[in-house]
Amino acid sequence: LAVRNTEKTSALLPQLTVGAAGNVEVLNLDLTNLSNIKRAAASVTKPIDVLVLNAGVMATPLRHTDDGFELQMGTNHLGHFAFTAQVFPALVAGARVVSVSSMAHRMGSFKPELIIDQCYGRGEYNPWSAYGRSKLANLLFTLELHRRSQHGQLPGKKEIIATAAHPGWASTNLQAVAPQMKNQPLVERGTGVVNKVFAQSAKQGALPILCAATFPGIPGGSYLGPDGFLEMRGYPKFTRASGAAYDQNLAAKLWEISCDLTGVQWS
């Protein structure tokens, strides 16, 4: 388990080790700090069969990572990009890399000439647009990783299976983070009430992600989400992303810029 808060995770370990013979290790990983990412990746020595990139922040006020990136792009995309590149040697042939996106990716957009500015949060800032952009980046990364795997362009020409999934509307602490950062307790409580009415459980929301990670025969480049109304709840199904997610030129440009900004290389 790669986590930012090891104290919270330590409190959960007794639950996680039931039936797992205690075979759970905790890795300190702060996706808002490239130096920490590098240290964490360097400490990974065991083979990796499945890598799930599920950390995320949502609709936060304008904040920046330790390296100056806009918080949502830095956490949701650039941090995952850098970590995956640096643990890539540990991935076994045929390993799965699952990026967790969101229905909100449809609110995001990139202008190729402004990608760097958007990664740093320069210019006009809208929390939801920035969140959608970071979730669109997850899909662009997944599909570019899939293409490079298919074309033998990854280190050692290792072939992996890159997939993506979204949980629908799942009731987690994710929705409360932005109101907490803005010191809006009434909004935070209101969010909790709305979650109880409309959201499915976190357990149910995890199913598309688990399916993408473990179900036999899932093809690379696929995208899974819930099968219910507006994909907000239900059981896993294959789905389609927005047209922008399949823009190969945009994906290649974002990949190149992500390498430059994070200082990681895949070759």
mmCIF file of N, CA and C in Angstrom, residues 147-251:
data_model
loop_
_atom_site.group_PDB
_atom_site.id
_atom_site.type_symbol
_atom_site.label_atom_id
_atom_site.label_comp_id
_atom_site.label_asym_id
_atom_site.label_seq_id
_atom_site.Cartn_x
_atom_site.Cartn_y
_atom_site.Cartn_z
ATOM 1 N N ARG A 147 -0.656 2.347 -26.151
ATOM 2 C CA ARG A 147 -0.092 2.408 -27.500
ATOM 3 C C ARG A 147 1.399 2.120 -27.488
ATOM 4 N N ARG A 148 2.120 2.699 -26.555
ATOM 5 C CA ARG A 148 3.567 2.486 -26.498
ATOM 6 C C ARG A 148 3.904 1.035 -26.171
ATOM 7 N N SER A 149 3.071 0.407 -25.353
ATOM 8 C CA SER A 149 3.272 -1.007 -25.065
ATOM 9 C C SER A 149 3.061 -1.840 -26.319
ATOM 10 N N GLN A 150 1.999 -1.533 -27.061
ATOM 11 C CA GLN A 150 1.691 -2.280 -28.277
ATOM 12 C C GLN A 150 2.772 -2.128 -29.335
ATOM 13 N N HIS A 151 3.432 -0.972 -29.366
ATOM 14 C CA HIS A 151 4.440 -0.690 -30.389
ATOM 15 C C HIS A 151 5.864 -0.955 -29.917
ATOM 16 N N GLY A 152 6.012 -1.604 -28.749
ATOM 17 C CA GLY A 152 7.342 -1.954 -28.257
ATOM 18 C C GLY A 152 8.197 -0.757 -27.905
ATOM 19 N N GLN A 153 7.568 0.330 -27.417
ATOM 20 C CA GLN A 153 8.290 1.560 -27.125
ATOM 21 C C GLN A 153 8.535 1.783 -25.635
ATOM 22 N N LEU A 154 8.280 0.772 -24.823
ATOM 23 C CA LEU A 154 8.536 0.892 -23.398
ATOM 24 C C LEU A 154 9.877 0.241 -23.063
ATOM 25 N N PRO A 155 10.472 0.594 -21.918
ATOM 26 C CA PRO A 155 11.787 0.048 -21.562
ATOM 27 C C PRO A 155 11.834 -1.471 -21.654
ATOM 28 N N GLY A 156 12.855 -1.982 -22.319
ATOM 29 C CA GLY A 156 12.989 -3.419 -22.492
ATOM 30 C C GLY A 156 11.937 -4.005 -23.394
ATOM 31 N N LYS A 157 11.182 -3.131 -24.077
ATOM 32 C CA LYS A 157 10.056 -3.546 -24.929
ATOM 33 C C LYS A 157 9.085 -4.446 -24.167
ATOM 34 N N LYS A 158 9.003 -4.177 -22.858
ATOM 35 C CA LYS A 158 8.102 -4.959 -22.011
ATOM 36 C C LYS A 158 6.653 -4.609 -22.332
ATOM 37 N N GLU A 159 5.817 -5.632 -22.522
ATOM 38 C CA GLU A 159 4.405 -5.387 -22.815
ATOM 39 C C GLU A 159 3.600 -5.469 -21.529
ATOM 40 N N ILE A 160 2.819 -4.422 -21.290
ATOM 41 C CA ILE A 160 1.945 -4.408 -20.116
ATOM 42 C C ILE A 160 0.516 -4.112 -20.590
ATOM 43 N N ILE A 161 -0.438 -4.219 -19.675
ATOM 44 C CA ILE A 161 -1.847 -3.959 -20.002
ATOM 45 C C ILE A 161 -2.266 -2.701 -19.254
ATOM 46 N N ALA A 162 -2.473 -1.619 -19.979
ATOM 47 C CA ALA A 162 -2.898 -0.354 -19.374
ATOM 48 C C ALA A 162 -4.398 -0.197 -19.529
ATOM 49 N N THR A 163 -5.095 -0.049 -18.439
ATOM 50 C CA THR A 163 -6.549 0.111 -18.454
ATOM 51 C C THR A 163 -6.934 1.278 -17.551
ATOM 52 N N ALA A 164 -8.193 1.665 -17.639
ATOM 53 C CA ALA A 164 -8.702 2.734 -16.784
ATOM 54 C C ALA A 164 -10.094 2.350 -16.304
ATOM 55 N N ALA A 165 -10.510 2.980 -15.220
ATOM 56 C CA ALA A 165 -11.840 2.728 -14.664
ATOM 57 C C ALA A 165 -12.289 3.954 -13.897
ATOM 58 N N HIS A 166 -13.590 4.058 -13.685
ATOM 59 C CA HIS A 166 -14.093 5.114 -12.802
ATOM 60 C C HIS A 166 -15.143 4.503 -11.878
ATOM 61 N N PRO A 167 -15.276 5.044 -10.662
ATOM 62 C CA PRO A 167 -16.150 4.422 -9.657
ATOM 63 C C PRO A 167 -17.596 4.889 -9.693
ATOM 64 N N GLY A 168 -17.959 5.762 -10.651
ATOM 65 C CA GLY A 168 -19.285 6.362 -10.584
ATOM 66 C C GLY A 168 -19.313 7.386 -9.459
ATOM 67 N N TRP A 169 -20.454 7.511 -8.823
ATOM 68 C CA TRP A 169 -20.569 8.409 -7.666
ATOM 69 C C TRP A 169 -20.512 7.538 -6.424
ATOM 70 N N ALA A 170 -19.354 7.495 -5.809
ATOM 71 C CA ALA A 170 -19.145 6.659 -4.629
ATOM 72 C C ALA A 170 -18.943 7.544 -3.400
ATOM 73 N N SER A 171 -19.501 7.110 -2.302
ATOM 74 C CA SER A 171 -19.433 7.885 -1.065
ATOM 75 C C SER A 171 -18.101 7.638 -0.361
ATOM 76 N N THR A 172 -17.195 8.588 -0.481
ATOM 77 C CA THR A 172 -15.900 8.521 0.200
ATOM 78 C C THR A 172 -15.592 9.888 0.787
ATOM 79 N N ASN A 173 -14.419 10.019 1.377
ATOM 80 C CA ASN A 173 -13.995 11.304 1.931
ATOM 81 C C ASN A 173 -13.581 12.290 0.853
ATOM 82 N N LEU A 174 -13.476 11.824 -0.407
ATOM 83 C CA LEU A 174 -13.004 12.684 -1.492
ATOM 84 C C LEU A 174 -13.827 13.967 -1.594
ATOM 85 N N GLN A 175 -15.144 13.845 -1.452
ATOM 86 C CA GLN A 175 -16.013 15.001 -1.638
ATOM 87 C C GLN A 175 -15.871 16.032 -0.521
ATOM 88 N N ALA A 176 -15.328 15.605 0.618
ATOM 89 C CA ALA A 176 -15.239 16.511 1.771
ATOM 90 C C ALA A 176 -13.943 17.310 1.806
ATOM 91 N N VAL A 177 -12.960 16.925 1.014
ATOM 92 C CA VAL A 177 -11.639 17.551 1.113
ATOM 93 C C VAL A 177 -11.683 19.030 0.737
ATOM 94 N N ALA A 178 -12.309 19.353 -0.399
ATOM 95 C CA ALA A 178 -12.342 20.750 -0.829
ATOM 96 C C ALA A 178 -13.033 21.654 0.195
ATOM 97 N N PRO A 179 -14.242 21.295 0.714
ATOM 98 C CA PRO A 179 -14.849 22.142 1.751
ATOM 99 C C PRO A 179 -13.966 22.275 2.992
ATOM 100 N N GLN A 180 -13.251 21.204 3.346
ATOM 101 C CA GLN A 180 -12.340 21.290 4.492
ATOM 102 C C GLN A 180 -11.225 22.284 4.228
ATOM 103 N N MET A 181 -10.676 22.261 3.017
ATOM 104 C CA MET A 181 -9.596 23.182 2.659
ATOM 105 C C MET A 181 -10.089 24.625 2.635
ATOM 106 N N LYS A 182 -11.364 24.819 2.283
ATOM 107 C CA LYS A 182 -11.944 26.166 2.213
ATOM 108 C C LYS A 182 -12.554 26.605 3.553
ATOM 109 N N ASN A 183 -12.494 25.737 4.553
ATOM 110 C CA ASN A 183 -13.098 26.003 5.862
ATOM 111 C C ASN A 183 -14.588 26.309 5.713
ATOM 112 N N GLN A 184 -15.283 25.382 5.060
ATOM 113 C CA GLN A 184 -16.718 25.514 4.826
ATOM 114 C C GLN A 184 -17.447 24.320 5.469
ATOM 115 N N PRO A 185 -17.606 24.318 6.795
ATOM 116 C CA PRO A 185 -18.212 23.162 7.475
ATOM 117 C C PRO A 185 -19.646 22.881 7.035
ATOM 118 N N LEU A 186 -20.428 23.931 6.716
ATOM 119 C CA LEU A 186 -21.804 23.692 6.275
ATOM 120 C C LEU A 186 -21.828 22.983 4.925
ATOM 121 N N VAL A 187 -20.944 23.393 4.034
ATOM 122 C CA VAL A 187 -20.855 22.726 2.730
ATOM 123 C C VAL A 187 -20.405 21.278 2.915
ATOM 124 N N GLU A 188 -19.475 21.068 3.823
ATOM 125 C CA GLU A 188 -18.994 19.711 4.082
ATOM 126 C C GLU A 188 -20.127 18.816 4.581
ATOM 127 N N ARG A 189 -20.932 19.343 5.506
ATOM 128 C CA ARG A 189 -22.064 18.556 6.014
ATOM 129 C C ARG A 189 -23.093 18.314 4.912
ATOM 130 N N GLY A 190 -23.329 19.335 4.096
ATOM 131 C CA GLY A 190 -24.278 19.178 2.995
ATOM 132 C C GLY A 190 -23.820 18.123 2.009
ATOM 133 N N THR A 191 -22.523 18.092 1.767
ATOM 134 C CA THR A 191 -21.963 17.082 0.872
ATOM 135 C C THR A 191 -22.208 15.681 1.424
ATOM 136 N N GLY A 192 -22.075 15.539 2.729
ATOM 137 C CA GLY A 192 -22.326 14.243 3.354
ATOM 138 C C GLY A 192 -23.772 13.803 3.195
ATOM 139 N N VAL A 193 -24.705 14.747 3.316
ATOM 140 C CA VAL A 193 -26.124 14.423 3.152
ATOM 141 C C VAL A 193 -26.413 14.001 1.719
ATOM 142 N N VAL A 194 -25.883 14.747 0.749
ATOM 143 C CA VAL A 194 -26.094 14.426 -0.661
ATOM 144 C C VAL A 194 -25.515 13.047 -0.983
ATOM 145 N N ASN A 195 -24.358 12.758 -0.426
ATOM 146 C CA ASN A 195 -23.747 11.435 -0.637
ATOM 147 C C ASN A 195 -24.673 10.322 -0.164
ATOM 148 N N LYS A 196 -25.279 10.522 1.005
ATOM 149 C CA LYS A 196 -26.146 9.482 1.555
ATOM 150 C C LYS A 196 -27.356 9.232 0.658
ATOM 151 N N VAL A 197 -27.825 10.274 -0.011
ATOM 152 C CA VAL A 197 -29.020 10.157 -0.848
ATOM 153 C C VAL A 197 -28.703 9.563 -2.215
ATOM 154 N N PHE A 198 -27.617 10.028 -2.833
ATOM 155 C CA PHE A 198 -27.377 9.705 -4.234
ATOM 156 C C PHE A 198 -26.226 8.723 -4.481
ATOM 157 N N ALA A 199 -25.237 8.698 -3.615
ATOM 158 C CA ALA A 199 -24.023 7.933 -3.911
ATOM 159 C C ALA A 199 -24.175 6.464 -3.554
ATOM 160 N N GLN A 200 -23.441 5.631 -4.257
ATOM 161 C CA GLN A 200 -23.334 4.232 -3.865
ATOM 162 C C GLN A 200 -22.181 4.093 -2.873
ATOM 163 N N SER A 201 -22.035 2.924 -2.298
ATOM 164 C CA SER A 201 -21.005 2.720 -1.283
ATOM 165 C C SER A 201 -19.622 2.718 -1.918
ATOM 166 N N ALA A 202 -18.631 2.973 -1.098
ATOM 167 C CA ALA A 202 -17.250 2.904 -1.575
ATOM 168 C C ALA A 202 -16.934 1.490 -2.050
ATOM 169 N N LYS A 203 -17.479 0.496 -1.364
ATOM 170 C CA LYS A 203 -17.256 -0.902 -1.751
ATOM 171 C C LYS A 203 -17.769 -1.161 -3.164
ATOM 172 N N GLN A 204 -18.972 -0.649 -3.462
ATOM 173 C CA GLN A 204 -19.535 -0.824 -4.795
ATOM 174 C C GLN A 204 -18.736 -0.029 -5.831
ATOM 175 N N GLY A 205 -18.307 1.167 -5.455
ATOM 176 C CA GLY A 205 -17.534 1.986 -6.365
ATOM 177 C C GLY A 205 -16.188 1.391 -6.724
ATOM 178 N N ALA A 206 -15.681 0.548 -5.856
ATOM 179 C CA ALA A 206 -14.379 -0.078 -6.116
ATOM 180 C C ALA A 206 -14.458 -1.183 -7.173
ATOM 181 N N LEU A 207 -15.667 -1.681 -7.463
ATOM 182 C CA LEU A 207 -15.790 -2.843 -8.344
ATOM 183 C C LEU A 207 -15.237 -2.616 -9.757
ATOM 184 N N PRO A 208 -15.527 -1.495 -10.440
ATOM 185 C CA PRO A 208 -14.934 -1.317 -11.770
ATOM 186 C C PRO A 208 -13.408 -1.302 -11.741
ATOM 187 N N ILE A 209 -12.852 -0.755 -10.676
ATOM 188 C CA ILE A 209 -11.393 -0.694 -10.547
ATOM 189 C C ILE A 209 -10.829 -2.095 -10.335
ATOM 190 N N LEU A 210 -11.467 -2.859 -9.457
ATOM 191 C CA LEU A 210 -11.036 -4.235 -9.216
ATOM 192 C C LEU A 210 -11.196 -5.091 -10.467
ATOM 193 N N CYS A 211 -12.265 -4.839 -11.196
ATOM 194 C CA CYS A 211 -12.495 -5.574 -12.439
ATOM 195 C C CYS A 211 -11.382 -5.276 -13.438
ATOM 196 N N ALA A 212 -11.051 -3.994 -13.612
ATOM 197 C CA ALA A 212 -9.981 -3.614 -14.536
ATOM 198 C C ALA A 212 -8.648 -4.223 -14.122
ATOM 199 N N ALA A 213 -8.468 -4.404 -12.819
ATOM 200 C CA ALA A 213 -7.190 -4.901 -12.310
ATOM 201 C C ALA A 213 -7.061 -6.412 -12.368
ATOM 202 N N THR A 214 -8.192 -7.136 -12.274
ATOM 203 C CA THR A 214 -8.078 -8.581 -12.037
ATOM 204 C C THR A 214 -8.881 -9.468 -12.972
ATOM 205 N N PHE A 215 -9.906 -8.939 -13.629
ATOM 206 C CA PHE A 215 -10.774 -9.817 -14.405
ATOM 207 C C PHE A 215 -10.021 -10.365 -15.612
ATOM 208 N N PRO A 216 -10.115 -11.664 -15.880
ATOM 209 C CA PRO A 216 -9.367 -12.251 -17.003
ATOM 210 C C PRO A 216 -9.781 -11.650 -18.350
ATOM 211 N N GLY A 217 -8.801 -11.415 -19.181
ATOM 212 C CA GLY A 217 -9.068 -11.024 -20.552
ATOM 213 C C GLY A 217 -9.415 -9.567 -20.781
ATOM 214 N N ILE A 218 -9.274 -8.700 -19.770
ATOM 215 C CA ILE A 218 -9.542 -7.280 -19.978
ATOM 216 C C ILE A 218 -8.489 -6.731 -20.960
ATOM 217 N N PRO A 219 -8.917 -6.144 -22.077
ATOM 218 C CA PRO A 219 -7.934 -5.670 -23.063
ATOM 219 C C PRO A 219 -7.300 -4.349 -22.658
ATOM 220 N N GLY A 220 -6.064 -4.152 -23.080
ATOM 221 C CA GLY A 220 -5.403 -2.885 -22.856
ATOM 222 C C GLY A 220 -6.145 -1.768 -23.559
ATOM 223 N N GLY A 221 -6.122 -0.580 -22.967
ATOM 224 C CA GLY A 221 -6.807 0.558 -23.545
ATOM 225 C C GLY A 221 -8.281 0.623 -23.227
ATOM 226 N N SER A 222 -8.795 -0.314 -22.433
ATOM 227 C CA SER A 222 -10.227 -0.320 -22.118
ATOM 228 C C SER A 222 -10.528 0.619 -20.945
ATOM 229 N N TYR A 223 -11.808 0.947 -20.824
ATOM 230 C CA TYR A 223 -12.282 1.869 -19.798
ATOM 231 C C TYR A 223 -13.558 1.281 -19.217
ATOM 232 N N LEU A 224 -13.608 1.132 -17.895
ATOM 233 C CA LEU A 224 -14.746 0.515 -17.232
ATOM 234 C C LEU A 224 -15.400 1.485 -16.259
ATOM 235 N N GLY A 225 -16.717 1.321 -16.096
ATOM 236 C CA GLY A 225 -17.465 2.105 -15.127
ATOM 237 C C GLY A 225 -18.736 1.372 -14.739
ATOM 238 N N PRO A 226 -19.539 1.920 -13.827
ATOM 239 C CA PRO A 226 -20.783 1.270 -13.414
ATOM 240 C C PRO A 226 -21.810 1.237 -14.547
ATOM 241 N N ASP A 227 -22.693 0.255 -14.508
ATOM 242 C CA ASP A 227 -23.652 0.055 -15.602
ATOM 243 C C ASP A 227 -25.010 0.704 -15.362
ATOM 244 N N GLY A 228 -25.169 1.444 -14.260
ATOM 245 C CA GLY A 228 -26.452 2.046 -13.942
ATOM 246 C C GLY A 228 -26.682 3.387 -14.622
ATOM 247 N N PHE A 229 -27.711 4.105 -14.173
ATOM 248 C CA PHE A 229 -28.118 5.373 -14.748
ATOM 249 C C PHE A 229 -26.969 6.378 -14.732
ATOM 250 N N LEU A 230 -26.629 6.902 -15.903
ATOM 251 C CA LEU A 230 -25.543 7.875 -16.064
ATOM 252 C C LEU A 230 -24.216 7.373 -15.495
ATOM 253 N N GLU A 231 -24.101 6.064 -15.372
ATOM 254 C CA GLU A 231 -22.884 5.428 -14.849
ATOM 255 C C GLU A 231 -22.545 5.916 -13.436
ATOM 256 N N MET A 232 -23.572 6.296 -12.681
ATOM 257 C CA MET A 232 -23.327 6.762 -11.316
ATOM 258 C C MET A 232 -23.219 5.611 -10.324
ATOM 259 N N ARG A 233 -23.881 4.487 -10.621
ATOM 260 C CA ARG A 233 -23.854 3.351 -9.707
ATOM 261 C C ARG A 233 -24.064 2.072 -10.512
ATOM 262 N N GLY A 234 -23.786 0.937 -9.866
ATOM 263 C CA GLY A 234 -24.026 -0.337 -10.532
ATOM 264 C C GLY A 234 -22.804 -1.224 -10.557
ATOM 265 N N TYR A 235 -22.833 -2.184 -11.477
ATOM 266 C CA TYR A 235 -21.754 -3.168 -11.609
ATOM 267 C C TYR A 235 -20.921 -2.852 -12.851
ATOM 268 N N PRO A 236 -19.694 -3.362 -12.924
ATOM 269 C CA PRO A 236 -18.768 -2.940 -13.985
ATOM 270 C C PRO A 236 -19.244 -3.271 -15.394
ATOM 271 N N LYS A 237 -18.979 -2.337 -16.294
ATOM 272 C CA LYS A 237 -19.208 -2.550 -17.717
ATOM 273 C C LYS A 237 -18.120 -1.794 -18.487
ATOM 274 N N PHE A 238 -17.901 -2.184 -19.736
ATOM 275 C CA PHE A 238 -17.035 -1.404 -20.607
ATOM 276 C C PHE A 238 -17.775 -0.119 -21.000
ATOM 277 N N THR A 239 -17.061 0.975 -21.063
ATOM 278 C CA THR A 239 -17.671 2.236 -21.429
ATOM 279 C C THR A 239 -16.735 3.015 -22.342
ATOM 280 N N ARG A 240 -17.198 4.174 -22.792
ATOM 281 C CA ARG A 240 -16.400 5.030 -23.663
ATOM 282 C C ARG A 240 -16.114 6.342 -22.945
ATOM 283 N N ALA A 241 -14.909 6.855 -23.173
ATOM 284 C CA ALA A 241 -14.552 8.164 -22.647
ATOM 285 C C ALA A 241 -14.962 9.247 -23.647
ATOM 286 N N SER A 242 -14.675 10.483 -23.315
ATOM 287 C CA SER A 242 -14.951 11.579 -24.240
ATOM 288 C C SER A 242 -14.024 11.483 -25.440
ATOM 289 N N GLY A 243 -14.386 12.167 -26.512
ATOM 290 C CA GLY A 243 -13.557 12.132 -27.709
ATOM 291 C C GLY A 243 -12.149 12.635 -27.458
ATOM 292 N N ALA A 244 -11.999 13.616 -26.565
ATOM 293 C CA ALA A 244 -10.678 14.188 -26.291
ATOM 294 C C ALA A 244 -9.720 13.146 -25.725
ATOM 295 N N ALA A 245 -10.247 12.157 -25.010
ATOM 296 C CA ALA A 245 -9.385 11.137 -24.402
ATOM 297 C C ALA A 245 -8.687 10.278 -25.444
ATOM 298 N N TYR A 246 -9.239 10.231 -26.666
ATOM 299 C CA TYR A 246 -8.675 9.387 -27.718
ATOM 300 C C TYR A 246 -7.848 10.181 -28.732
ATOM 301 N N ASP A 247 -7.512 11.424 -28.384
ATOM 302 C CA ASP A 247 -6.698 12.282 -29.252
ATOM 303 C C ASP A 247 -5.231 11.867 -29.105
ATOM 304 N N GLN A 248 -4.721 11.149 -30.091
ATOM 305 C CA GLN A 248 -3.360 10.605 -29.984
ATOM 306 C C GLN A 248 -2.301 11.708 -29.984
ATOM 307 N N ASN A 249 -2.518 12.761 -30.739
ATOM 308 C CA ASN A 249 -1.548 13.858 -30.757
ATOM 309 C C ASN A 249 -1.490 14.558 -29.408
ATOM 310 N N LEU A 250 -2.648 14.766 -28.808
ATOM 311 C CA LEU A 250 -2.702 15.395 -27.491
ATOM 312 C C LEU A 250 -2.047 14.497 -26.448
ATOM 313 N N ALA A 251 -2.300 13.190 -26.518
ATOM 314 C CA ALA A 251 -1.721 12.251 -25.561
ATOM 315 C C ALA A 251 -0.197 12.238 -25.663
#
